[in-house]
Amino acid sequence: MQFTAQEISLLLNGTVEGDAFVKVDRLAKIEEGDTGSLTFLANPKYEQFLYTTNASIVIVNNDLQLTAPVKATLIRVENAYSAFTVLLEKYNTVKLNKQGVEQPSFIHPTAQIGENVYIGAFAYIGPNAKVGNYSKIYPNTYIADNVTVGNNVTLFAGVKIYFDCVLGDNVVIHAGAVIGSDGFGFAPNPDGTYNKISQIGNVIIEDDVEVGANTAIDRATMGSTIIRKGAKIDNLVQIAHNVEIGAHTVIAGQAGISGSTKIGEKVLIAGQVGIAGHLNIANGTQLSAQAGINSSISEEGKAWGGSPYMPYKDYLRAHSKLRKLPDLDKKVYELEKLIEELRNGNPAK
Amino acid sequence: MQFTAQEISLLLNGTVEGDAFVKVDRLAKIEEGDTGSLTFLANPKYEQFLYTTNASIVIVNNDLQLTAPVKATLIRVENAYSAFTVLLEKYNTVKLNKQGVEQPSFIHPTAQIGENVYIGAFAYIGPNAKVGNYSKIYPNTYIADNVTVGNNVTLFAGVKIYFDCVLGDNVVIHAGAVIGSDGFGFAPNPDGTYNKISQIGNVIIEDDVEVGANTAIDRATMGSTIIRKGAKIDNLVQIAHNVEIGAHTVIAGQAGISGSTKIGEKVLIAGQVGIAGHLNIANGTQLSAQAGINSSISEEGKAWGGSPYMPYKDYLRAHSKLRKLPDLDKKVYELEKLIEELRNGNPAK
Amino acid sequence: MQFTAQEISLLLNGTVEGDAFVKVDRLAKIEEGDTGSLTFLANPKYEQFLYTTNASIVIVNNDLQLTAPVKATLIRVENAYSAFTVLLEKYNTVKLNKQGVEQPSFIHPTAQIGENVYIGAFAYIGPNAKVGNYSKIYPNTYIADNVTVGNNVTLFAGVKIYFDCVLGDNVVIHAGAVIGSDGFGFAPNPDGTYNKISQIGNVIIEDDVEVGANTAIDRATMGSTIIRKGAKIDNLVQIAHNVEIGAHTVIAGQAGISGSTKIGEKVLIAGQVGIAGHLNIANGTQLSAQAGINSSISEEGKAWGGSPYMPYKDYLRAHSKLRKLPDLDKKVYELEKLIEELRNGNPAK
């Protein structure tokens, strides 16, 4: 699809400067813009590119003062960045605007499917499963028995949801993620072998949660593993059984949370962090990348780092000294010899 | 399905106290039990909940003495915990009791399929593959050419098994796991590019092994990557080519084992542990979370931690001092000045 | 398929010693060879096995001098190892020689499919997607709208490629890998909730790249996440949005690269390494397992280790002292007391 500068300006309530009929069909960064693309200038640091860009249209702030001639058509708006975000979202909505049921797909006769849904080929919707209105179930996705999927949910290709799990509205789950696999529970026998403990709970994912590609969230042994409203979880994250993730908490790639741990609200967990089981992590906690958390954190809003973890500032200070530990070791050895000399009555240089 | 207290009591060889005809249709924790649910009391710590629970039935030990009135129907048994485990397992067996072949699925004419199997829609069973009796192949699962799957195996949705791999009996593999992908083997050329080394071996998974969601187990270059009987592997674990995992070894989430390493029996590997290639790890070894193992461990049954690893006790002691390393550094600097003063003949305070 | 010693010898331009008509149908390591298998001897360390192996054929170097009788038929060649590699590759080519379109599969009418392709059952090829000649799309694979797949590409079972992504020639992607999932981008609101930032870029994978099982490569916010020619990426690796991986760079299992970081050419990244966002890593850098990289590396070709990272040699030295930090701490305490004594005029032993 192509749009003219005039059409876009109307949408953004802006003012056109230059050729109002120039057409664009894609969005670009200002340093990469070429003919047919639309870009924006918000950060003054990038202003130089405004005068050299080959983009056909640039969205700029109303108060921008030009210091050289500009080839592109400008659209002036109150806030160039947020105007551009509006276009980004519109663009993506169009891109992902799928509807209808592709064949072959498998929809069990007892499943309930809402209105205006997309169900891709090779998607599987099991007995008594429910899919809400405007939800998109991409190809090769598996929704097991008794699963409830809310309205306006997107499950990208190859997502697998085990039986009895519940997803709220506006949930987005990326390709390959697994929701509701068995918790890792085995009872040891005296001879060192293990008996499986059946995992009969489920996973509840509340509204507005996003889950990344190939992430795994295990079902509870009993009760529910819960991801609260608005939490954002990146790719390849491991969430074990009976964990609870608080509202609006963010978990970056490859982090892992062990069983029965309860993470508070608005916690920030960086990449590759590991958190042991049966802990409580206070609201607003910030954990830096690769941190290892082996005890509960009760004080809210503090930053921590290292493995085992310590206050983030201590972590930075300690590790800056770690590299010089061999020098310190050597110096102590030398001081020991000097003291020995002093104690032997030979203090002179 | 609903069951009465009397029916459950008969199954567990117990005694009913209270309404024998009250019905339940689900299991719950005692602190979360509501009308229609069955729970249990084994740990005296939770006895308080017995008098307040809304669960309809509670399984208790024969010798429990009540100290207050109880609303729920009780079923008295010799061991409440193990009786409840029996119910958990029965519940899950019913939940997962699928049979028959759903359509469309792909079963190659040369494949051999046992009796009483479940084969979900969009499952793929390739040329000369064998699937044993009572095995369950969930939707969107891929079983390649010449793969052998034993009896009573469960492959959850979207599992992929590459050609020539062999799975024993009672194996459980969770959704999205990949078995038999190429080992990561490339021969460097003088110009810094790489040639792929073909990986023609396979993966052998022995009886009673469980593999977690989205775990990857690579095929051997030649010969076999082997997972021995009874090993339990969690989600998102990486097992490289030609690795051998000993019987009844447990590997927690996001751990990684590099190529040709041999792990002994009954080893415990915690989450996010990394083990380098071509090592031997002795039977009964215990590795704490995020440990980094860069040399073989020959002594059996010892605990280790840290990266690079050290004896677990040393690891705890060393890291407790690490945080105070800046203070130690400062103190040594001060001592150095004092010694200097002493050597200059100025020892007085 | 079975081959005689004579047939194989012709292929390798070798000389047969022994029964030229003995048949083999598989390859093996010399210590594991049994009747019907072919193996090789290149490393003199393994020469003992030559005299005991049950393999039917052994490829050896022209200049090998026998010191005892050999049961197997020998094929003498200039270089036994590289001759065997040729057989490995031929063997695998035969194994993976699939062609044709299996049913049911989903190929959108607007998709363009090359010649001599394999398209497995339950594979999905979306609107305007292109698949080149001799490419193999295994079962349950998802190729979204407008994706371009080059010639001679292999996508193993269950690979998912999101819309607009571009794959060059000879690319191999292992089962379960996800290409083009949304970057992890959310704009915080004043109340601590998040708004999603639409991710409208794509992923470009150049020629000769290999991607491991269950790896995730996110699409760019705008522009492209780029994997340059010849890069090799292992299993369960996380590559975030707008990352660029240089040509012939190698990334081992479970490593993670955060958003907008640019990795140079011929970099070696070991397992479980984490690299923060918006960094530049110089060509030829070597990062040891579990390293944590929190700042850019501008010097080419250097080795680093630890988290936070330091020069590899410093890392080894520092960590060898870390274990003895409690002893050092104790010694400093003792020296402090001795100094105190000296300062109090009591230096005698």
PDB file of N, CA and C in Angstrom, chain B residues 122-124 142 145 162-164 176 182 184 191 193-194 196 198 200 214 218 222 236 238 242 254-256 273-274 291-292 307-308 314 317-318 321 328 331 338 347 349, chain C residues 27 29 84 88-89 91 95-96 98 102 118 122 138-140 156-157 174-175 210 214 232-236 248 250-251 254 266 272 290 315 322-323 326 329 336 339-340 343:
ATOM      1  N   PHE B 122      -2.043 -33.579  12.598  1.00  0.00           N
ATOM      2  CA  PHE B 122      -0.819 -32.905  12.140  1.00  0.00           C
ATOM      3  C   PHE B 122       0.449 -33.543  12.709  1.00  0.00           C
ATOM      4  N   ALA B 123       0.338 -34.725  13.294  1.00  0.00           N
ATOM      5  CA  ALA B 123       1.541 -35.471  13.663  1.00  0.00           C
ATOM      6  C   ALA B 123       2.093 -36.114  12.402  1.00  0.00           C
ATOM      7  N   TYR B 124       3.421 -36.250  12.349  1.00  0.00           N
ATOM      8  CA  TYR B 124       4.110 -36.788  11.181  1.00  0.00           C
ATOM      9  C   TYR B 124       4.941 -37.989  11.615  1.00  0.00           C
ATOM     10  N   TYR B 142       6.772 -34.364  15.148  1.00  0.00           N
ATOM     11  CA  TYR B 142       7.495 -34.849  13.968  1.00  0.00           C
ATOM     12  C   TYR B 142       8.401 -36.008  14.353  1.00  0.00           C
ATOM     13  N   ASP B 145      12.401 -40.395   9.706  1.00  0.00           N
ATOM     14  CA  ASP B 145      12.671 -41.712   9.145  1.00  0.00           C
ATOM     15  C   ASP B 145      13.459 -42.580  10.133  1.00  0.00           C
ATOM     16  N   TYR B 162      14.616 -36.264  15.074  1.00  0.00           N
ATOM     17  CA  TYR B 162      15.310 -36.463  13.800  1.00  0.00           C
ATOM     18  C   TYR B 162      15.525 -37.961  13.499  1.00  0.00           C
ATOM     19  N   PHE B 163      15.888 -38.251  12.276  1.00  0.00           N
ATOM     20  CA  PHE B 163      16.038 -39.618  11.775  1.00  0.00           C
ATOM     21  C   PHE B 163      17.008 -40.466  12.612  1.00  0.00           C
ATOM     22  N   ASP B 164      16.679 -41.759  12.670  1.00  0.00           N
ATOM     23  CA  ASP B 164      17.559 -42.776  13.275  1.00  0.00           C
ATOM     24  C   ASP B 164      17.616 -42.750  14.802  1.00  0.00           C
ATOM     25  N   GLY B 176       7.813 -29.113  22.218  1.00  0.00           N
ATOM     26  CA  GLY B 176       8.844 -28.278  21.616  1.00  0.00           C
ATOM     27  C   GLY B 176      10.259 -28.808  21.739  1.00  0.00           C
ATOM     28  N   ASP B 182      21.602 -31.647  14.494  1.00  0.00           N
ATOM     29  CA  ASP B 182      23.038 -31.822  14.230  1.00  0.00           C
ATOM     30  C   ASP B 182      23.889 -31.313  15.381  1.00  0.00           C
ATOM     31  N   PHE B 184      27.158 -29.449  16.872  1.00  0.00           N
ATOM     32  CA  PHE B 184      27.722 -28.170  16.419  1.00  0.00           C
ATOM     33  C   PHE B 184      29.182 -28.422  16.061  1.00  0.00           C
ATOM     34  N   ASP B 191      41.405 -19.692   5.981  1.00  0.00           N
ATOM     35  CA  ASP B 191      40.943 -18.308   5.808  1.00  0.00           C
ATOM     36  C   ASP B 191      39.912 -17.887   6.852  1.00  0.00           C
ATOM     37  N   THR B 193      37.027 -19.287   7.529  1.00  0.00           N
ATOM     38  CA  THR B 193      35.674 -19.788   7.306  1.00  0.00           C
ATOM     39  C   THR B 193      35.598 -21.217   7.836  1.00  0.00           C
ATOM     40  N   TYR B 194      34.403 -21.801   7.792  1.00  0.00           N
ATOM     41  CA  TYR B 194      34.210 -23.132   8.364  1.00  0.00           C
ATOM     42  C   TYR B 194      33.573 -24.089   7.372  1.00  0.00           C
ATOM     43  N   LYS B 196      31.245 -27.532   7.395  1.00  0.00           N
ATOM     44  CA  LYS B 196      30.424 -28.358   8.275  1.00  0.00           C
ATOM     45  C   LYS B 196      30.971 -29.781   8.319  1.00  0.00           C
ATOM     46  N   SER B 198      29.672 -33.372   8.805  1.00  0.00           N
ATOM     47  CA  SER B 198      28.379 -34.066   8.818  1.00  0.00           C
ATOM     48  C   SER B 198      28.210 -34.834  10.120  1.00  0.00           C
ATOM     49  N   ILE B 200      26.423 -37.814  11.567  1.00  0.00           N
ATOM     50  CA  ILE B 200      25.656 -38.966  11.099  1.00  0.00           C
ATOM     51  C   ILE B 200      25.260 -39.929  12.202  1.00  0.00           C
ATOM     52  N   ASN B 214      11.118 -27.572  25.140  1.00  0.00           N
ATOM     53  CA  ASN B 214      12.082 -26.782  24.369  1.00  0.00           C
ATOM     54  C   ASN B 214      13.544 -27.108  24.670  1.00  0.00           C
ATOM     55  N   ASP B 218      21.436 -32.895  20.838  1.00  0.00           N
ATOM     56  CA  ASP B 218      22.030 -33.082  19.509  1.00  0.00           C
ATOM     57  C   ASP B 218      22.433 -34.532  19.255  1.00  0.00           C
ATOM     58  N   MET B 222      29.451 -39.285  15.149  1.00  0.00           N
ATOM     59  CA  MET B 222      29.292 -40.715  14.839  1.00  0.00           C
ATOM     60  C   MET B 222      28.957 -41.377  16.157  1.00  0.00           C
ATOM     61  N   LEU B 236      14.536 -26.313  28.438  1.00  0.00           N
ATOM     62  CA  LEU B 236      15.520 -25.409  27.842  1.00  0.00           C
ATOM     63  C   LEU B 236      16.955 -25.822  28.139  1.00  0.00           C
ATOM     64  N   GLN B 238      20.487 -27.728  27.133  1.00  0.00           N
ATOM     65  CA  GLN B 238      21.248 -28.010  25.919  1.00  0.00           C
ATOM     66  C   GLN B 238      22.158 -29.202  26.169  1.00  0.00           C
ATOM     67  N   ASN B 242      27.439 -36.346  21.227  1.00  0.00           N
ATOM     68  CA  ASN B 242      28.281 -37.368  21.847  1.00  0.00           C
ATOM     69  C   ASN B 242      28.350 -37.283  23.362  1.00  0.00           C
ATOM     70  N   GLN B 254      17.745 -24.896  31.833  1.00  0.00           N
ATOM     71  CA  GLN B 254      18.733 -24.009  31.218  1.00  0.00           C
ATOM     72  C   GLN B 254      20.177 -24.411  31.475  1.00  0.00           C
ATOM     73  N   ALA B 255      20.422 -25.604  32.024  1.00  0.00           N
ATOM     74  CA  ALA B 255      21.798 -26.087  32.107  1.00  0.00           C
ATOM     75  C   ALA B 255      22.261 -26.492  30.711  1.00  0.00           C
ATOM     76  N   GLY B 256      23.589 -26.516  30.507  1.00  0.00           N
ATOM     77  CA  GLY B 256      24.138 -26.875  29.207  1.00  0.00           C
ATOM     78  C   GLY B 256      25.339 -27.788  29.348  1.00  0.00           C
ATOM     79  N   VAL B 273      23.650 -24.297  35.044  1.00  0.00           N
ATOM     80  CA  VAL B 273      25.030 -24.797  35.104  1.00  0.00           C
ATOM     81  C   VAL B 273      25.557 -24.964  33.679  1.00  0.00           C
ATOM     82  N   GLY B 274      26.854 -24.689  33.485  1.00  0.00           N
ATOM     83  CA  GLY B 274      27.499 -24.952  32.205  1.00  0.00           C
ATOM     84  C   GLY B 274      28.649 -25.923  32.397  1.00  0.00           C
ATOM     85  N   ALA B 291      26.887 -22.869  38.234  1.00  0.00           N
ATOM     86  CA  ALA B 291      28.280 -23.314  38.297  1.00  0.00           C
ATOM     87  C   ALA B 291      28.845 -23.453  36.885  1.00  0.00           C
ATOM     88  N   GLY B 292      30.164 -23.231  36.766  1.00  0.00           N
ATOM     89  CA  GLY B 292      30.863 -23.396  35.494  1.00  0.00           C
ATOM     90  C   GLY B 292      31.934 -24.458  35.662  1.00  0.00           C
ATOM     91  N   SER B 307      31.972 -20.367  39.310  1.00  0.00           N
ATOM     92  CA  SER B 307      32.410 -20.421  37.916  1.00  0.00           C
ATOM     93  C   SER B 307      33.671 -19.584  37.749  1.00  0.00           C
ATOM     94  N   PRO B 308      34.871 -20.207  37.546  1.00  0.00           N
ATOM     95  CA  PRO B 308      35.101 -21.653  37.547  1.00  0.00           C
ATOM     96  C   PRO B 308      34.784 -22.252  38.919  1.00  0.00           C
ATOM     97  N   ASP B 314      33.929 -24.021  49.954  1.00  0.00           N
ATOM     98  CA  ASP B 314      34.890 -22.959  49.626  1.00  0.00           C
ATOM     99  C   ASP B 314      34.196 -21.843  48.855  1.00  0.00           C
ATOM    100  N   ARG B 317      32.223 -19.668  51.223  1.00  0.00           N
ATOM    101  CA  ARG B 317      33.118 -18.852  52.044  1.00  0.00           C
ATOM    102  C   ARG B 317      33.770 -17.758  51.203  1.00  0.00           C
ATOM    103  N   ALA B 318      34.260 -18.123  50.027  1.00  0.00           N
ATOM    104  CA  ALA B 318      34.968 -17.145  49.186  1.00  0.00           C
ATOM    105  C   ALA B 318      34.031 -16.019  48.760  1.00  0.00           C
ATOM    106  N   LYS B 321      33.253 -13.395  51.287  1.00  0.00           N
ATOM    107  CA  LYS B 321      34.344 -12.421  51.448  1.00  0.00           C
ATOM    108  C   LYS B 321      34.447 -11.482  50.246  1.00  0.00           C
ATOM    109  N   LEU B 328      38.973  -4.929  52.322  1.00  0.00           N
ATOM    110  CA  LEU B 328      40.245  -5.609  52.553  1.00  0.00           C
ATOM    111  C   LEU B 328      41.367  -4.878  51.826  1.00  0.00           C
ATOM    112  N   LYS B 331      42.260  -1.836  53.747  1.00  0.00           N
ATOM    113  CA  LYS B 331      42.982  -2.140  54.976  1.00  0.00           C
ATOM    114  C   LYS B 331      44.449  -2.466  54.689  1.00  0.00           C
ATOM    115  N   LEU B 338      51.422   1.949  57.725  1.00  0.00           N
ATOM    116  CA  LEU B 338      51.887   1.764  59.104  1.00  0.00           C
ATOM    117  C   LEU B 338      53.247   1.092  59.131  1.00  0.00           C
ATOM    118  N   PRO B 347      57.349   4.276  65.240  1.00  0.00           N
ATOM    119  CA  PRO B 347      56.311   3.303  65.555  1.00  0.00           C
ATOM    120  C   PRO B 347      55.250   3.824  66.520  1.00  0.00           C
ATOM    121  N   LYS B 349      52.178   5.654  68.440  1.00  0.00           N
ATOM    122  CA  LYS B 349      50.822   6.011  68.023  1.00  0.00           C
ATOM    123  C   LYS B 349      50.668   7.511  67.950  1.00  0.00           C
TER     124      LYS B 349
ATOM    125  N   LEU C  27      28.796 -46.176   8.711  1.00  0.00           N
ATOM    126  CA  LEU C  27      30.096 -45.662   9.151  1.00  0.00           C
ATOM    127  C   LEU C  27      30.180 -45.777  10.671  1.00  0.00           C
ATOM    128  N   LYS C  29      33.053 -45.297  14.388  1.00  0.00           N
ATOM    129  CA  LYS C  29      34.360 -45.020  14.965  1.00  0.00           C
ATOM    130  C   LYS C  29      35.132 -46.327  15.037  1.00  0.00           C
ATOM    131  N   PHE C  84      37.590 -40.011   4.698  1.00  0.00           N
ATOM    132  CA  PHE C  84      36.439 -40.410   5.503  1.00  0.00           C
ATOM    133  C   PHE C  84      35.398 -39.285   5.569  1.00  0.00           C
ATOM    134  N   LEU C  88      31.426 -39.329   4.943  1.00  0.00           N
ATOM    135  CA  LEU C  88      30.460 -38.786   5.901  1.00  0.00           C
ATOM    136  C   LEU C  88      29.455 -37.897   5.185  1.00  0.00           C
ATOM    137  N   GLU C  89      30.003 -37.004   4.361  1.00  0.00           N
ATOM    138  CA  GLU C  89      29.139 -36.034   3.688  1.00  0.00           C
ATOM    139  C   GLU C  89      28.232 -36.739   2.685  1.00  0.00           C
ATOM    140  N   TYR C  91      27.237 -39.787   2.795  1.00  0.00           N
ATOM    141  CA  TYR C  91      26.278 -40.556   3.568  1.00  0.00           C
ATOM    142  C   TYR C  91      25.106 -39.674   3.985  1.00  0.00           C
ATOM    143  N   LYS C  95      21.097 -39.639   3.113  1.00  0.00           N
ATOM    144  CA  LYS C  95      20.129 -39.675   4.206  1.00  0.00           C
ATOM    145  C   LYS C  95      19.087 -38.561   4.094  1.00  0.00           C
ATOM    146  N   LEU C  96      19.559 -37.394   3.697  1.00  0.00           N
ATOM    147  CA  LEU C  96      18.699 -36.203   3.723  1.00  0.00           C
ATOM    148  C   LEU C  96      18.176 -35.855   2.338  1.00  0.00           C
ATOM    149  N   LYS C  98      15.637 -35.713   0.353  1.00  0.00           N
ATOM    150  CA  LYS C  98      14.187 -35.714   0.200  1.00  0.00           C
ATOM    151  C   LYS C  98      13.799 -34.804  -0.955  1.00  0.00           C
ATOM    152  N   GLU C 102       4.845 -33.213   0.062  1.00  0.00           N
ATOM    153  CA  GLU C 102       3.961 -34.129   0.775  1.00  0.00           C
ATOM    154  C   GLU C 102       2.612 -33.464   1.066  1.00  0.00           C
ATOM    155  N   TYR C 118      11.890 -29.969  -1.537  1.00  0.00           N
ATOM    156  CA  TYR C 118      11.117 -30.863  -0.666  1.00  0.00           C
ATOM    157  C   TYR C 118      10.246 -29.982   0.221  1.00  0.00           C
ATOM    158  N   PHE C 122       2.274 -30.677   6.424  1.00  0.00           N
ATOM    159  CA  PHE C 122       1.979 -29.687   7.460  1.00  0.00           C
ATOM    160  C   PHE C 122       2.934 -28.502   7.428  1.00  0.00           C
ATOM    161  N   TYR C 138      11.078 -28.929   5.880  1.00  0.00           N
ATOM    162  CA  TYR C 138      10.605 -30.119   6.585  1.00  0.00           C
ATOM    163  C   TYR C 138       9.194 -29.919   7.149  1.00  0.00           C
ATOM    164  N   PRO C 139       8.576 -31.010   7.595  1.00  0.00           N
ATOM    165  CA  PRO C 139       7.207 -30.935   8.114  1.00  0.00           C
ATOM    166  C   PRO C 139       7.039 -29.928   9.253  1.00  0.00           C
ATOM    167  N   ASN C 140       5.798 -29.413   9.356  1.00  0.00           N
ATOM    168  CA  ASN C 140       5.411 -28.537  10.462  1.00  0.00           C
ATOM    169  C   ASN C 140       6.188 -27.220  10.502  1.00  0.00           C
ATOM    170  N   PHE C 156      14.688 -27.429   8.996  1.00  0.00           N
ATOM    171  CA  PHE C 156      14.232 -28.669   9.616  1.00  0.00           C
ATOM    172  C   PHE C 156      12.863 -28.469  10.270  1.00  0.00           C
ATOM    173  N   ALA C 157      12.328 -29.558  10.804  1.00  0.00           N
ATOM    174  CA  ALA C 157      10.926 -29.578  11.259  1.00  0.00           C
ATOM    175  C   ALA C 157      10.612 -28.481  12.268  1.00  0.00           C
ATOM    176  N   HIS C 174      17.916 -25.371  12.186  1.00  0.00           N
ATOM    177  CA  HIS C 174      17.486 -26.596  12.853  1.00  0.00           C
ATOM    178  C   HIS C 174      16.113 -26.446  13.505  1.00  0.00           C
ATOM    179  N   ALA C 175      15.577 -27.606  13.848  1.00  0.00           N
ATOM    180  CA  ALA C 175      14.188 -27.724  14.311  1.00  0.00           C
ATOM    181  C   ALA C 175      13.876 -26.749  15.441  1.00  0.00           C
ATOM    182  N   GLU C 210      24.426 -21.297   9.588  1.00  0.00           N
ATOM    183  CA  GLU C 210      23.700 -22.398  10.234  1.00  0.00           C
ATOM    184  C   GLU C 210      23.173 -21.919  11.581  1.00  0.00           C
ATOM    185  N   ASN C 214      15.922 -24.579  18.357  1.00  0.00           N
ATOM    186  CA  ASN C 214      15.240 -23.757  19.361  1.00  0.00           C
ATOM    187  C   ASN C 214      15.937 -22.427  19.650  1.00  0.00           C
ATOM    188  N   LYS C 232      27.942 -19.237  12.321  1.00  0.00           N
ATOM    189  CA  LYS C 232      27.429 -20.520  12.820  1.00  0.00           C
ATOM    190  C   LYS C 232      26.890 -20.284  14.233  1.00  0.00           C
ATOM    191  N   ILE C 233      25.621 -20.576  14.413  1.00  0.00           N
ATOM    192  CA  ILE C 233      24.944 -20.308  15.685  1.00  0.00           C
ATOM    193  C   ILE C 233      24.375 -21.617  16.204  1.00  0.00           C
ATOM    194  N   ASP C 234      24.660 -21.918  17.450  1.00  0.00           N
ATOM    195  CA  ASP C 234      24.295 -23.196  18.078  1.00  0.00           C
ATOM    196  C   ASP C 234      22.852 -23.151  18.610  1.00  0.00           C
ATOM    197  N   ASN C 235      22.503 -24.137  19.420  1.00  0.00           N
ATOM    198  CA  ASN C 235      21.143 -24.275  19.955  1.00  0.00           C
ATOM    199  C   ASN C 235      20.832 -23.267  21.053  1.00  0.00           C
ATOM    200  N   LEU C 236      19.571 -22.904  21.181  1.00  0.00           N
ATOM    201  CA  LEU C 236      19.040 -22.153  22.318  1.00  0.00           C
ATOM    202  C   LEU C 236      19.740 -20.815  22.523  1.00  0.00           C
ATOM    203  N   HIS C 248      31.272 -15.299   9.539  1.00  0.00           N
ATOM    204  CA  HIS C 248      32.109 -16.383  10.066  1.00  0.00           C
ATOM    205  C   HIS C 248      32.321 -16.296  11.578  1.00  0.00           C
ATOM    206  N   VAL C 250      31.213 -17.467  15.341  1.00  0.00           N
ATOM    207  CA  VAL C 250      30.677 -18.712  15.896  1.00  0.00           C
ATOM    208  C   VAL C 250      30.092 -18.433  17.284  1.00  0.00           C
ATOM    209  N   ILE C 251      28.863 -18.836  17.515  1.00  0.00           N
ATOM    210  CA  ILE C 251      28.187 -18.588  18.790  1.00  0.00           C
ATOM    211  C   ILE C 251      27.699 -19.923  19.352  1.00  0.00           C
ATOM    212  N   GLN C 254      23.246 -21.489  24.089  1.00  0.00           N
ATOM    213  CA  GLN C 254      22.688 -20.734  25.207  1.00  0.00           C
ATOM    214  C   GLN C 254      23.350 -19.378  25.432  1.00  0.00           C
ATOM    215  N   LYS C 266      34.431 -13.274  12.582  1.00  0.00           N
ATOM    216  CA  LYS C 266      35.309 -14.316  13.128  1.00  0.00           C
ATOM    217  C   LYS C 266      35.483 -14.191  14.635  1.00  0.00           C
ATOM    218  N   GLN C 272      26.740 -19.976  26.903  1.00  0.00           N
ATOM    219  CA  GLN C 272      26.158 -19.231  28.018  1.00  0.00           C
ATOM    220  C   GLN C 272      26.765 -17.844  28.228  1.00  0.00           C
ATOM    221  N   GLN C 290      30.300 -18.492  29.764  1.00  0.00           N
ATOM    222  CA  GLN C 290      29.623 -17.772  30.848  1.00  0.00           C
ATOM    223  C   GLN C 290      30.151 -16.354  31.064  1.00  0.00           C
ATOM    224  N   TYR C 315      41.565 -13.142  34.261  1.00  0.00           N
ATOM    225  CA  TYR C 315      40.416 -13.891  34.775  1.00  0.00           C
ATOM    226  C   TYR C 315      40.866 -15.194  35.427  1.00  0.00           C
ATOM    227  N   LEU C 322      40.627 -16.372  44.116  1.00  0.00           N
ATOM    228  CA  LEU C 322      39.335 -16.129  44.773  1.00  0.00           C
ATOM    229  C   LEU C 322      39.040 -17.188  45.829  1.00  0.00           C
ATOM    230  N   ARG C 323      39.319 -18.435  45.483  1.00  0.00           N
ATOM    231  CA  ARG C 323      39.019 -19.520  46.402  1.00  0.00           C
ATOM    232  C   ARG C 323      39.758 -19.352  47.725  1.00  0.00           C
ATOM    233  N   PRO C 326      39.289 -16.193  51.719  1.00  0.00           N
ATOM    234  CA  PRO C 326      39.107 -16.251  53.171  1.00  0.00           C
ATOM    235  C   PRO C 326      40.446 -16.374  53.908  1.00  0.00           C
ATOM    236  N   ASP C 329      42.100 -12.988  53.845  1.00  0.00           N
ATOM    237  CA  ASP C 329      41.396 -12.147  54.793  1.00  0.00           C
ATOM    238  C   ASP C 329      41.901 -12.391  56.211  1.00  0.00           C
ATOM    239  N   GLU C 336      47.596  -7.369  60.976  1.00  0.00           N
ATOM    240  CA  GLU C 336      47.134  -6.161  61.648  1.00  0.00           C
ATOM    241  C   GLU C 336      47.453  -6.219  63.137  1.00  0.00           C
ATOM    242  N   ILE C 339      51.217  -5.803  63.699  1.00  0.00           N
ATOM    243  CA  ILE C 339      51.618  -4.404  63.536  1.00  0.00           C
ATOM    244  C   ILE C 339      51.239  -3.618  64.788  1.00  0.00           C
ATOM    245  N   GLU C 340      50.045  -3.931  65.277  1.00  0.00           N
ATOM    246  CA  GLU C 340      49.591  -3.264  66.501  1.00  0.00           C
ATOM    247  C   GLU C 340      50.600  -3.501  67.632  1.00  0.00           C
ATOM    248  N   ARG C 343      53.725  -1.516  67.042  1.00  0.00           N
ATOM    249  CA  ARG C 343      53.502  -0.092  67.334  1.00  0.00           C
ATOM    250  C   ARG C 343      53.411   0.151  68.835  1.00  0.00           C
TER     251      ARG C 343
END
